[in-house]
Coordinates of C-alpha atoms in Angstrom, one line a residue:
Chain A
X1 CA -35.2 -81.8 -24.7
X2 CA -35.6 -83.2 -27.4
X3 CA -33.5 -80.9 -29.0
X4 CA -30.3 -78.5 -27.6
X5 CA -28.6 -75.7 -29.3
X6 CA -26.3 -75.3 -26.5
X7 CA -22.5 -77.5 -26.9
X8 CA -21.1 -77.2 -23.7
X9 CA -18.6 -74.0 -23.9
X10 CA -16.0 -75.9 -22.0
X11 CA -14.8 -79.6 -21.3
X12 CA -13.2 -81.2 -18.8
X13 CA -10.3 -83.1 -20.4
X14 CA -9.6 -86.1 -18.1
X15 CA -6.1 -87.9 -19.0
X16 CA -7.0 -91.8 -17.4
X17 CA -3.7 -92.6 -17.6
X18 CA -3.1 -90.3 -14.1
X19 CA -6.8 -90.2 -13.0
X20 CA -7.4 -93.0 -9.6
X21 CA -10.9 -92.6 -9.1
X22 CA -10.5 -91.0 -5.7
X23 CA -13.9 -88.9 -6.9
X24 CA -12.5 -85.5 -5.5
X25 CA -13.5 -83.9 -8.4
X26 CA -17.1 -85.4 -8.2
X27 CA -17.2 -84.3 -4.5
X28 CA -15.9 -81.6 -4.7
X29 CA -18.4 -80.0 -7.9
X30 CA -21.9 -78.4 -6.6
X31 CA -22.8 -78.5 -10.0
X32 CA -22.5 -82.1 -10.2
X33 CA -20.8 -82.2 -13.5
X34 CA -18.0 -85.2 -12.1
X35 CA -19.7 -89.0 -11.4
X36 CA -18.1 -92.2 -10.6
X37 CA -19.7 -95.2 -13.0
X38 CA -19.1 -97.9 -10.8
X39 CA -19.5 -101.1 -13.2
X40 CA -16.6 -99.3 -15.2
X41 CA -14.5 -97.7 -12.5
X42 CA -14.3 -94.6 -14.7
X43 CA -14.7 -90.8 -13.9
X44 CA -16.8 -89.2 -16.9
X45 CA -17.9 -85.5 -16.5
X46 CA -21.0 -84.0 -17.9
X47 CA -19.4 -81.5 -19.6
X48 CA -22.5 -79.0 -20.4
X49 CA -23.1 -78.6 -16.2
X50 CA -19.4 -77.1 -16.1
X51 CA -18.4 -73.3 -15.4
X52 CA -15.2 -73.4 -16.2
X53 CA -14.4 -72.5 -12.3
X54 CA -11.1 -74.7 -11.4
X55 CA -12.0 -76.0 -8.1
X56 CA -11.8 -79.7 -9.6
X57 CA -8.5 -78.6 -11.5
X58 CA -7.2 -77.6 -8.1
X59 CA -8.0 -80.4 -6.3
X60 CA -6.9 -83.1 -9.1
X61 CA -4.1 -84.8 -6.1
X62 CA -2.7 -86.1 -10.0
X63 CA -3.2 -83.4 -12.2
X64 CA -5.4 -85.7 -14.4
X65 CA -7.8 -82.9 -15.2
X66 CA -7.6 -79.5 -16.9
X67 CA -10.3 -77.6 -18.7
X68 CA -10.1 -77.4 -22.2
X69 CA -12.7 -75.1 -24.8
X70 CA -14.5 -77.5 -26.7
X71 CA -13.6 -77.8 -30.4
X72 CA -17.2 -77.0 -31.3
X73 CA -17.8 -74.2 -34.0
X74 CA -19.5 -72.7 -35.7
X75 CA -19.1 -71.2 -39.5
X76 CA -16.6 -68.6 -39.3
X77 CA -18.4 -65.0 -39.1
X78 CA -16.6 -61.4 -37.8
X79 CA -20.0 -60.0 -37.2
X80 CA -22.3 -63.6 -35.7
X81 CA -20.1 -64.9 -33.2
X82 CA -20.3 -68.1 -31.9
X83 CA -20.9 -66.1 -28.7
X84 CA -23.7 -64.0 -30.2
X85 CA -25.4 -67.1 -31.5
X86 CA -25.1 -68.7 -28.3
X87 CA -26.5 -66.1 -26.0
X88 CA -29.2 -65.5 -28.8
X89 CA -30.0 -69.5 -28.5
X90 CA -30.2 -69.5 -24.9
X91 CA -32.7 -65.8 -25.1
X92 CA -34.5 -67.2 -27.8
X93 CA -34.9 -70.8 -25.3
X94 CA -35.7 -69.1 -21.8
X95 CA -37.4 -65.6 -23.4
X96 CA -35.1 -64.0 -20.0
X97 CA -32.7 -61.4 -19.8
X98 CA -28.1 -62.6 -19.7
X99 CA -27.1 -63.1 -16.4
X100 CA -23.6 -62.4 -15.5
X101 CA -21.4 -62.3 -12.8
X102 CA -18.1 -60.1 -12.3
X103 CA -16.7 -57.1 -14.4
X104 CA -17.4 -56.4 -18.2
X105 CA -14.6 -59.0 -20.0
X106 CA -15.1 -57.6 -23.4
X107 CA -12.5 -56.5 -26.1
X108 CA -12.6 -52.4 -24.7
X109 CA -8.6 -50.7 -24.3
X110 CA -7.5 -51.3 -21.3
X111 CA -5.7 -47.3 -21.2
X112 CA -4.0 -48.8 -18.1
X113 CA -2.2 -51.4 -20.2
X114 CA -1.6 -48.6 -22.7
X115 CA 0.4 -46.1 -20.1
X116 CA 4.0 -46.5 -19.3
X117 CA 6.0 -45.2 -15.7
X118 CA 8.9 -43.0 -15.6
X119 CA 12.2 -44.0 -13.7
X120 CA 15.4 -42.0 -13.0
X121 CA 18.9 -42.0 -14.8
X122 CA 21.7 -39.9 -14.2
X123 CA 20.4 -36.5 -13.6
X124 CA 17.9 -36.9 -10.9
X125 CA 18.7 -40.1 -8.1
X126 CA 16.6 -42.9 -7.9
X127 CA 16.0 -44.3 -4.7
X128 CA 16.6 -47.8 -3.4
X129 CA 13.2 -48.6 -0.9
X130 CA 15.3 -51.5 1.1
X131 CA 17.6 -48.9 2.0
X132 CA 16.2 -45.4 2.4
X133 CA 12.1 -44.7 3.5
X134 CA 9.2 -45.3 1.5
X135 CA 6.0 -43.3 2.4
X136 CA 2.7 -45.7 1.0
X137 CA 0.6 -44.5 4.1
X138 CA -2.3 -42.0 2.6
X139 CA -4.8 -39.7 4.0
X140 CA -8.6 -39.7 2.5
X141 CA -11.0 -37.6 3.4
X142 CA -11.5 -33.2 2.9
X143 CA -8.4 -30.8 3.3
X144 CA -9.0 -27.5 4.7
X145 CA -8.7 -24.9 2.9
X146 CA -6.8 -22.2 5.2
X147 CA -5.1 -22.2 8.4
X148 CA -7.2 -20.5 10.7
X149 CA -5.7 -19.1 14.0
X150 CA -6.8 -18.7 17.6
X151 CA -6.6 -14.7 19.0
X152 CA -2.8 -16.2 20.0
X153 CA -2.2 -16.9 17.0
X154 CA -2.2 -20.7 17.8
X155 CA -3.1 -23.0 14.9
X156 CA -6.8 -24.4 15.0
X157 CA -7.5 -27.6 14.1
X158 CA -9.9 -27.7 11.5
X159 CA -9.0 -30.6 10.0
X160 CA -12.2 -33.1 9.2
X161 CA -12.4 -36.3 9.7
X162 CA -9.4 -38.4 8.1
X163 CA -8.8 -41.8 6.9
X164 CA -5.7 -43.1 7.5
X165 CA -4.5 -45.9 5.3
X166 CA -0.8 -47.8 5.5
X167 CA -1.2 -48.3 1.6
X168 CA -3.5 -46.4 -1.0
X169 CA -6.0 -49.1 -1.1
X170 CA -9.3 -50.6 0.3
X171 CA -11.4 -53.3 -0.1
X172 CA -14.0 -52.2 -2.0
X173 CA -17.9 -53.2 -1.1
X174 CA -18.8 -56.8 -1.4
X175 CA -22.4 -57.0 0.7
X176 CA -23.1 -60.2 3.2
X177 CA -25.2 -62.0 1.6
X178 CA -23.5 -61.6 -2.0
X179 CA -20.7 -63.4 -0.7
X180 CA -20.2 -65.7 2.1
X181 CA -19.5 -64.7 5.9
X182 CA -15.7 -66.6 5.4
X183 CA -15.2 -64.2 3.1
X184 CA -16.4 -61.1 4.9
X185 CA -14.2 -62.7 7.7
X186 CA -11.1 -62.5 5.8
X187 CA -11.4 -59.3 4.5
X188 CA -11.9 -57.9 7.6
X189 CA -9.1 -59.5 9.3
X190 CA -7.4 -58.6 6.3
X191 CA -7.8 -54.9 6.4
X192 CA -7.0 -54.9 10.3
X193 CA -4.1 -57.0 9.8
X194 CA -2.5 -54.5 6.9
X195 CA -3.7 -51.1 8.5
X196 CA -6.6 -50.6 5.6
X197 CA -10.1 -51.1 5.2
X198 CA -13.1 -53.1 4.0
X199 CA -16.2 -52.2 3.0
X200 CA -19.5 -54.2 4.1
X201 CA -20.9 -53.3 0.8
X202 CA -25.2 -52.7 1.2
X203 CA -26.5 -55.9 3.5
X204 CA -25.6 -54.1 6.7
X205 CA -22.6 -55.7 9.2
X206 CA -22.7 -59.0 11.0
X207 CA -22.6 -58.6 14.3
X208 CA -19.2 -60.6 14.9
X209 CA -17.9 -57.9 12.4
X210 CA -18.7 -54.9 14.7
X211 CA -15.5 -55.7 16.2
X212 CA -13.2 -55.0 12.8
X213 CA -15.1 -50.9 13.3
X214 CA -11.7 -49.2 13.0
X215 CA -11.1 -51.4 10.0
X216 CA -14.7 -50.3 8.1
X217 CA -16.1 -48.8 6.0
X218 CA -20.3 -49.2 6.0
X219 CA -22.3 -48.6 2.9
X220 CA -25.6 -47.3 2.6
X221 CA -27.5 -47.7 -0.6
X222 CA -30.6 -47.8 -2.2
X223 CA -32.3 -50.9 -0.5
X224 CA -31.0 -49.7 3.0
X225 CA -30.5 -52.9 4.7
X226 CA -29.2 -53.3 7.7
X227 CA -29.0 -49.3 8.4
X228 CA -29.5 -48.5 12.1
X229 CA -27.9 -45.8 14.3
X230 CA -25.0 -48.5 16.0
X231 CA -24.0 -49.6 12.3
X232 CA -24.2 -46.2 11.2
X233 CA -21.0 -45.7 14.0
X234 CA -19.9 -48.8 13.7
X235 CA -17.1 -48.3 11.2
X236 CA -14.7 -45.7 9.9
X237 CA -16.6 -44.1 7.1
X238 CA -19.9 -44.2 5.7
X239 CA -20.4 -44.9 1.9
X240 CA -23.3 -44.0 0.3
X241 CA -23.4 -45.8 -3.0
X242 CA -25.2 -44.4 -6.0
X243 CA -24.0 -46.6 -8.6
X244 CA -22.6 -49.3 -9.5
X245 CA -19.6 -49.7 -12.5
X246 CA -20.7 -53.0 -13.4
X247 CA -24.2 -52.0 -13.5
X248 CA -24.7 -48.0 -13.6
X249 CA -28.1 -46.9 -13.6
X250 CA -29.5 -50.5 -12.3
X251 CA -30.5 -51.3 -9.0
X252 CA -29.8 -55.2 -7.3
X253 CA -31.7 -58.1 -6.4
X254 CA -30.9 -60.9 -3.8
X255 CA -33.1 -63.3 -4.4
X256 CA -34.9 -64.5 -1.3
X257 CA -33.4 -68.4 -1.5
X258 CA -29.9 -66.4 -0.3
X259 CA -31.7 -64.1 2.6
X260 CA -32.1 -67.4 5.3
X261 CA -30.9 -67.2 8.8
X262 CA -27.9 -64.7 9.6
X263 CA -28.8 -62.7 6.3
X264 CA -31.9 -62.2 7.1
X265 CA -31.2 -60.7 10.6
X266 CA -28.3 -58.4 9.2
X267 CA -30.1 -56.7 6.4
X268 CA -33.2 -56.7 8.8
X269 CA -36.0 -58.0 6.2
X270 CA -38.1 -61.4 6.5
X271 CA -36.5 -64.7 5.9
X272 CA -37.3 -65.8 2.3
X273 CA -38.0 -62.3 0.5
X274 CA -36.1 -60.8 -2.1
X275 CA -34.0 -57.9 -1.3
X276 CA -34.4 -55.3 -4.0
X277 CA -32.3 -52.8 -4.3
X278 CA -33.9 -50.0 -6.0
X279 CA -32.0 -47.9 -9.0
X280 CA -32.1 -44.9 -7.9
X281 CA -32.2 -43.6 -3.9
X282 CA -35.8 -42.5 -3.8
X283 CA -34.7 -39.7 -1.9
X284 CA -32.3 -38.3 -4.2
X285 CA -32.9 -36.5 -7.2
X286 CA -30.3 -33.6 -7.2
X287 CA -27.1 -32.7 -5.6
X288 CA -28.6 -31.0 -2.6
X289 CA -31.1 -34.2 -1.6
X290 CA -27.5 -35.9 -1.8
X291 CA -26.6 -33.1 0.1
X292 CA -29.7 -33.6 2.8
X293 CA -27.9 -36.7 3.0
X294 CA -24.7 -36.6 3.3
X295 CA -26.0 -34.5 6.2
X296 CA -28.0 -36.3 7.6
X297 CA -25.5 -39.1 8.2
X298 CA -23.4 -37.0 9.8
X299 CA -25.5 -35.9 11.5
X300 CA -26.6 -39.7 13.1
X301 CA -22.8 -39.7 13.8
X302 CA -21.7 -36.3 14.8
X303 CA -19.5 -35.4 12.1
X304 CA -16.8 -37.7 12.9
X305 CA -17.0 -40.2 10.3
X306 CA -16.0 -38.9 6.4
X307 CA -18.5 -39.4 4.1
X308 CA -18.1 -41.5 0.6
X309 CA -20.5 -41.4 -2.3
X310 CA -19.8 -44.1 -5.0
X311 CA -20.7 -43.6 -8.4
X312 CA -20.2 -45.2 -11.5
X313 CA -17.7 -44.1 -13.9
X314 CA -20.2 -42.3 -16.6
X315 CA -20.7 -40.1 -19.5
X316 CA -20.6 -37.1 -17.5
X317 CA -18.7 -38.2 -14.4
X318 CA -17.0 -35.1 -14.2
X319 CA -19.6 -33.0 -14.0
X320 CA -21.4 -35.2 -11.5
X321 CA -18.2 -35.1 -9.4
X322 CA -18.0 -31.8 -9.2
X323 CA -21.7 -31.8 -8.0
X324 CA -20.7 -34.5 -5.1
X325 CA -17.8 -32.3 -4.0
X326 CA -19.8 -29.6 -3.5
X327 CA -22.2 -32.0 -1.6
X328 CA -20.8 -32.0 1.9
X329 CA -18.9 -35.6 0.7
X330 CA -15.2 -35.6 1.4
X331 CA -14.9 -38.7 -0.6
X332 CA -16.0 -39.8 -4.0
X333 CA -15.6 -43.5 -5.2
X334 CA -15.4 -43.4 -8.9
X335 CA -16.0 -47.5 -10.1
X336 CA -15.5 -48.2 -13.9
X337 CA -16.7 -50.6 -16.2
X338 CA -14.5 -53.4 -15.8
X339 CA -16.2 -53.5 -11.8
X340 CA -16.8 -56.5 -10.5
X341 CA -20.7 -57.5 -9.5
X342 CA -22.4 -60.2 -7.9
X343 CA -25.1 -60.6 -10.6
X344 CA -25.6 -58.0 -13.7
X345 CA -27.6 -58.3 -16.6
X346 CA -25.1 -59.0 -19.4
X347 CA -26.3 -56.2 -21.9
X348 CA -25.5 -53.7 -19.2
X349 CA -22.1 -54.9 -17.6
X350 CA -21.0 -55.3 -20.9
X351 CA -21.9 -51.9 -22.8
X352 CA -22.6 -49.2 -19.6
X353 CA -20.5 -47.0 -18.5
X354 CA -16.8 -45.9 -19.5
X355 CA -12.9 -46.3 -18.5
X356 CA -12.0 -45.5 -15.2
X357 CA -9.2 -44.1 -16.2
X358 CA -10.3 -41.6 -18.7
X359 CA -13.2 -40.8 -15.9
X360 CA -10.7 -40.6 -13.2
X361 CA -8.2 -38.5 -15.6
X362 CA -11.6 -36.1 -16.2
X363 CA -12.7 -36.3 -12.6
X364 CA -9.3 -35.0 -11.4
X365 CA -8.9 -32.0 -14.1
X366 CA -12.3 -30.9 -13.6
X367 CA -11.9 -30.8 -9.8
X368 CA -8.9 -28.8 -9.8
X369 CA -10.2 -26.6 -12.5
X370 CA -12.3 -25.5 -10.2
X371 CA -10.8 -25.1 -7.3
X372 CA -12.5 -27.5 -5.1
X373 CA -10.1 -30.5 -6.0
X374 CA -9.2 -30.5 -1.9
X375 CA -12.3 -30.4 -1.0
X376 CA -12.5 -34.3 -1.4
X377 CA -10.3 -37.8 -2.0
X378 CA -10.5 -39.4 -5.0
X379 CA -11.2 -43.3 -4.7
X380 CA -10.8 -44.7 -7.9
X381 CA -12.1 -48.8 -9.0
X382 CA -13.3 -51.1 -11.7
X383 CA -10.8 -53.6 -12.3
X384 CA -7.4 -52.6 -10.2
X385 CA -5.3 -55.5 -11.4
X386 CA -2.1 -55.5 -10.3
X387 CA 0.8 -52.7 -8.5
X388 CA 1.3 -51.0 -11.9
X389 CA -2.1 -50.5 -11.8
X390 CA -2.6 -48.9 -8.2
X391 CA 1.0 -46.5 -9.3
X392 CA -0.7 -45.3 -12.5
X393 CA -3.5 -44.6 -11.0
X394 CA -2.6 -42.8 -8.3
X395 CA 0.0 -40.9 -11.0
X396 CA -3.1 -39.8 -12.9
X397 CA -4.7 -38.4 -10.0
X398 CA -6.5 -40.7 -7.0
X399 CA -5.6 -40.8 -4.1
X400 CA -6.3 -44.0 -3.3
X401 CA -7.3 -47.5 -5.3
X402 CA -10.8 -49.6 -4.2
X403 CA -10.2 -53.6 -5.1
X404 CA -12.5 -56.1 -5.5
X405 CA -12.4 -58.5 -7.8
X406 CA -8.6 -58.6 -7.5
X407 CA -9.1 -59.7 -4.0
X408 CA -11.6 -62.8 -4.5
X409 CA -8.9 -64.5 -6.6
X410 CA -6.2 -64.2 -3.8
X411 CA -9.5 -66.1 -1.5
X412 CA -9.8 -68.6 -5.2
X413 CA -11.9 -67.5 -7.4
X414 CA -11.2 -68.4 -10.6
X415 CA -13.1 -65.9 -12.5
X416 CA -16.0 -68.8 -14.0
X417 CA -18.6 -65.4 -14.0
X418 CA -21.1 -67.4 -12.2
X419 CA -21.7 -66.0 -8.7
X420 CA -25.5 -65.4 -9.5
X421 CA -26.1 -69.5 -9.6
X422 CA -24.9 -69.5 -5.8
X423 CA -23.1 -72.3 -6.2
X424 CA -19.4 -71.4 -5.9
X425 CA -17.5 -74.3 -5.6
X426 CA -14.9 -71.5 -4.0
X427 CA -17.0 -70.1 -1.0
X428 CA -17.2 -66.7 -1.9
X429 CA -20.4 -65.9 -3.6
X430 CA -22.9 -68.5 -1.9
X431 CA -24.4 -69.2 0.9
X432 CA -24.5 -73.2 1.0
X433 CA -23.3 -73.9 4.3
X434 CA -20.9 -76.5 3.0
X435 CA -19.7 -74.8 -0.2
X436 CA -19.3 -71.9 2.4
X437 CA -16.6 -73.8 4.9
X438 CA -14.6 -74.9 1.7
X439 CA -13.3 -71.3 2.0
X440 CA -11.0 -71.3 5.7
X441 CA -10.3 -67.8 6.8
X442 CA -7.1 -68.4 8.4
X443 CA -5.8 -69.3 4.9
X444 CA -7.9 -65.9 3.0
X445 CA -6.8 -63.5 5.5
X446 CA -3.6 -64.3 5.1
X447 CA -3.5 -65.4 1.2
X448 CA -4.7 -61.5 1.3
X449 CA -2.5 -60.0 3.4
X450 CA 0.3 -61.7 1.1
X451 CA -0.6 -59.9 -2.2
X452 CA -1.0 -56.8 -0.2
X453 CA 2.6 -56.9 1.0
X454 CA 3.8 -57.7 -2.2
X455 CA 2.0 -55.1 -4.2
X456 CA 2.8 -52.9 -1.1
X457 CA 6.5 -53.9 -2.1
X458 CA 6.0 -53.9 -6.2
X459 CA 4.7 -49.8 -5.7
X460 CA 7.8 -48.7 -3.5
X461 CA 10.4 -50.1 -6.3
X462 CA 8.0 -48.0 -8.6
X463 CA 8.4 -45.1 -6.6
X464 CA 11.8 -45.5 -5.9
X465 CA 12.5 -45.9 -9.6
X466 CA 11.1 -42.4 -10.2
X467 CA 13.2 -40.8 -6.9
X468 CA 9.9 -40.4 -5.3
X469 CA 9.8 -41.5 -1.6
X470 CA 6.4 -40.7 -0.7
X471 CA 3.5 -41.7 -2.7
X472 CA 1.4 -38.2 -1.8
X473 CA 4.2 -36.8 -4.1
X474 CA 3.0 -38.5 -6.7
X475 CA -0.4 -38.1 -6.5
X476 CA -1.7 -36.2 -10.1
X477 CA 2.2 -36.1 -11.3
X478 CA 1.4 -37.4 -14.8
X479 CA 4.7 -36.5 -15.6
X480 CA 5.9 -39.7 -14.4
X481 CA 3.7 -41.5 -17.2
X482 CA 3.8 -41.2 -20.9
X483 CA 1.1 -43.0 -23.3
X484 CA 1.5 -46.0 -25.9
X485 CA 0.2 -46.2 -29.0
X486 CA -3.1 -43.7 -28.0
X487 CA -4.5 -41.2 -30.0
X488 CA -4.3 -37.1 -29.5
X489 CA -7.8 -37.4 -27.7
X490 CA -6.9 -40.0 -25.4
X491 CA -3.9 -38.5 -24.8
X492 CA -5.9 -34.7 -24.1
X493 CA -8.7 -36.3 -21.7
X494 CA -5.5 -38.5 -19.8
X495 CA -3.7 -35.6 -19.4
X496 CA 0.4 -37.4 -20.5
X497 CA 2.2 -37.7 -23.5
X498 CA 2.9 -39.8 -25.5
X499 CA 5.7 -42.1 -25.2
X500 CA 9.4 -40.1 -26.7
X501 CA 7.9 -36.9 -26.5
Chain B
X1 CA -15.0 -79.9 3.4
X2 CA -15.5 -83.8 2.1
X3 CA -12.8 -84.7 -0.2
X4 CA -11.4 -87.3 1.1
X5 CA -8.3 -86.5 -0.1
X6 CA -6.6 -87.3 3.3
X7 CA -7.5 -90.8 2.6
X8 CA -5.7 -90.9 -0.8
X9 CA -2.6 -88.7 0.4
X10 CA -2.9 -91.3 3.8
X11 CA -2.5 -94.3 1.7
X12 CA 0.0 -92.9 -0.7
X13 CA 2.2 -92.2 2.0
X14 CA 1.9 -95.9 2.6
X15 CA 3.5 -96.9 -0.8
X16 CA 7.5 -96.1 -1.6
X17 CA 6.5 -94.9 -5.3
X18 CA 7.5 -90.9 -5.9
X19 CA 4.4 -90.5 -8.8
X20 CA 0.2 -90.3 -6.9
X21 CA -0.7 -92.0 -9.9
X22 CA 1.5 -94.3 -10.6
X23 CA 1.8 -95.4 -6.8
X24 CA -2.4 -95.5 -6.8
X25 CA -3.7 -96.5 -10.0
X26 CA -6.3 -99.1 -11.0
X27 CA -5.7 -99.8 -6.5
X28 CA -8.7 -99.7 -3.9
X29 CA -7.7 -97.7 -1.0
X30 CA -7.1 -98.9 2.3
X31 CA -6.4 -96.0 4.5
X32 CA -5.5 -94.9 7.9
X33 CA -7.8 -92.4 8.1
X34 CA -11.2 -92.2 7.3
X35 CA -14.0 -89.4 6.3
X36 CA -17.0 -89.8 8.3
X37 CA -20.0 -87.7 6.7
X38 CA -23.1 -86.9 7.3
X39 CA -25.5 -84.1 7.3
X40 CA -23.0 -82.3 5.5
X41 CA -20.3 -82.5 8.6
X42 CA -17.0 -84.6 7.6
X43 CA -14.8 -85.9 10.1
X44 CA -11.3 -87.1 9.2
X45 CA -11.2 -90.4 12.0
X46 CA -7.6 -91.8 12.6
X47 CA -6.3 -92.6 15.8
X48 CA -5.8 -90.1 19.1
X49 CA -2.9 -91.3 20.0
X50 CA -4.4 -91.3 23.8
X51 CA -2.9 -91.5 26.7
X52 CA -4.1 -94.5 27.9
X53 CA -4.2 -96.4 24.8
X54 CA -6.7 -99.1 24.6
X55 CA -5.0 -101.3 22.3
X56 CA -1.4 -101.2 23.2
X57 CA -2.9 -102.5 26.7
X58 CA -5.1 -105.1 25.1
X59 CA -2.3 -105.7 22.2
X60 CA -0.7 -109.8 23.1
X61 CA 2.5 -109.8 21.3
X62 CA 3.5 -106.1 21.9
X63 CA 3.5 -104.8 18.5
X64 CA 1.7 -101.8 19.7
X65 CA 4.0 -99.0 21.7
X66 CA 4.2 -95.4 22.6
X67 CA 6.4 -93.8 22.0
X68 CA 7.4 -90.3 22.6
X69 CA 3.2 -90.3 22.6
X70 CA 3.0 -92.0 19.7
X71 CA 1.6 -95.1 19.0
X72 CA 3.2 -97.2 16.6
X73 CA 2.9 -100.9 14.8
X74 CA 5.3 -103.8 14.7
X75 CA 4.1 -105.7 11.8
X76 CA 6.3 -108.6 12.7
X77 CA 5.1 -108.8 15.9
X78 CA 1.5 -108.9 15.4
X79 CA -0.2 -111.9 14.8
X80 CA -3.9 -110.2 13.7
X81 CA -5.4 -111.4 16.9
X82 CA -7.7 -107.8 16.2
X83 CA -7.8 -107.4 20.0
X84 CA -7.4 -103.6 19.1
X85 CA -9.4 -103.7 16.3
X86 CA -12.0 -104.3 18.6
X87 CA -11.1 -102.4 21.6
X88 CA -10.5 -98.8 20.3
X89 CA -13.1 -96.6 21.3
X90 CA -12.4 -94.5 18.1
X91 CA -12.9 -96.9 15.6
X92 CA -9.1 -95.8 14.0
X93 CA -7.1 -99.3 14.3
X94 CA -8.3 -101.6 10.6
X95 CA -6.9 -104.9 9.2
X96 CA -4.6 -104.4 6.4
X97 CA -4.1 -105.3 3.5
X98 CA -1.4 -107.8 3.6
X99 CA -2.0 -109.5 7.3
X100 CA -1.3 -107.5 10.6
X101 CA -3.1 -104.2 11.5
X102 CA -2.9 -100.8 10.2
X103 CA -3.1 -97.4 11.9
X104 CA -2.2 -94.1 12.2
X105 CA 1.7 -94.0 12.6
X106 CA 1.7 -90.0 12.2
X107 CA 3.6 -90.7 8.9
X108 CA 7.1 -91.0 11.6
X109 CA 8.1 -93.7 9.0
X110 CA 6.7 -92.2 5.9
X111 CA 6.2 -89.0 4.0
X112 CA 9.2 -87.1 5.6
X113 CA 7.7 -86.7 9.1
X114 CA 5.4 -84.6 7.9
X115 CA 1.6 -86.5 8.7
X116 CA 0.4 -86.5 4.8
X117 CA -2.9 -85.5 5.2
X118 CA -2.1 -82.5 6.8
X119 CA 0.7 -81.6 4.1
X120 CA -2.1 -82.5 1.8
X121 CA -5.4 -80.9 3.1
X122 CA -6.3 -78.5 0.8
X123 CA -8.3 -76.2 3.6
X124 CA -6.1 -76.8 6.3
X125 CA -8.9 -78.6 8.0
X126 CA -7.1 -81.5 9.6
X127 CA -3.8 -79.8 11.6
X128 CA -0.6 -82.0 13.7
X129 CA -0.2 -79.7 16.9
X130 CA 1.1 -81.0 20.4
X131 CA -1.9 -81.2 23.1
X132 CA -1.6 -81.7 27.1
X133 CA -3.9 -84.5 27.5
X134 CA -6.7 -83.7 30.1
X135 CA -6.7 -86.3 33.0

């Protein structure tokens, strides 16, 4: 190209005093950014190929590399920012829709960061979790309204199927295809070791992973890939995916190039064919239609598995959730606008949906007001970043949270947001065998277990501070939260008071 | 995964420096572990510490010996006849840069006992374990 409007956003800064030309950076960059120049016995870097994934930085044995923001700048303009100008140039060049990976990175409020947690002083004792029992176990599913007794007065067990988790966390849906075999294996083994669940995503379940069934949620999405009776019965719950926080109202598209070998077999579609998930389920146009699918799936699994309905957090989320709670579903999963994705149109990702904190608070309130809160459990996802976010989510009314981006970070993801390129240098969002093997599941699952174990300790510490010894007693306990820097409307929606009140 | 870092950690273990950049800057390394690659598969070749080692059997000066299952080399005794280089079926013995031959000695003399390649491998692809050798 004779003229290039786009200057690289990042530069790999190399300290030549420390570089020993071992060429690890060159060998590990699937984008081909680094190159060894024989004549000069020197490494060079084509910054235009760098996606800022930090693979070379992490592996450089002498710490000779770091990635810096390139100093190139346009004339300052708060309206036409450099980012907007670059995106416009890119589209003028390509004529295409902009694509991005992972969650919305834009400067919208993060309500979790404007909420503070309470602690006990003097008038009520705090609890030391190292000395006293502390319960983080949760049970998800519809809870019966009444106690039923037989003619002899004995209690009849009318409890619908439940999911039992050692802590209020599940790994959320990421399909085999969007992420690698090794990433799936890491998640499955970590879920098994932790006593929680992971989610297959919409790509079916690889035959090697049926053995993790007791820790699996199987997903049924609009493409219905890899769905068959054995699949439905293999997990502990079935999730109907209506929407995803990163791209509400949008379907999915896994390029044919990724539909190879096992992925083709698992998805039950021919090799090389594009896997297209339609935007809507073509058999669901109402809550009544949804009810039919919920009960079809229950019928197919002998009413032994709870059914989850997952929706994106959108404007009328509370009303939609009310409908879902009446559809026979056992669990509602709500995915906020910061939720991740393998690929989404940038404009959708960055401009559609609402914050999960507000969606959760309004849904919980609505269901309680309507007296149907116990019909369903609520699971929320969309950028749960720490144990504090979990505690705040539970206090706002969630039964459990979904974690995906955080889990991928534990596996090595550096949020370079280039998942859609298929060349993930960390072996996560790729199907290239040489890249997939960079993620060793033996190491990956341990890192996930470490992360969740650490978070569980922190959750117990925070609960102890509040004088609460069971996560169930924290659920919906909004008096334990206070807002800072929020306006009246925001406080009203969140159902919390301002700090100092 | 073909990053070749084991080769550099091996070379670094052979030096007495504390900083890898200073120790290996401007040096063409000659490591005792070498990566063989073909068709996307990479494999680290180093001494297998055979139960009946041909290199030790063939050594004309007794420079190569087995102690505790580890084959080590006495550089003072080695006369660089390269019989071991020729007889090793794995190609794990090679000439060093300063006379004598070199081979993996499992870092028993360097790197605090744990082989440097094992500690340095970013993907746990190289592991150090005792194995009962099949007859």
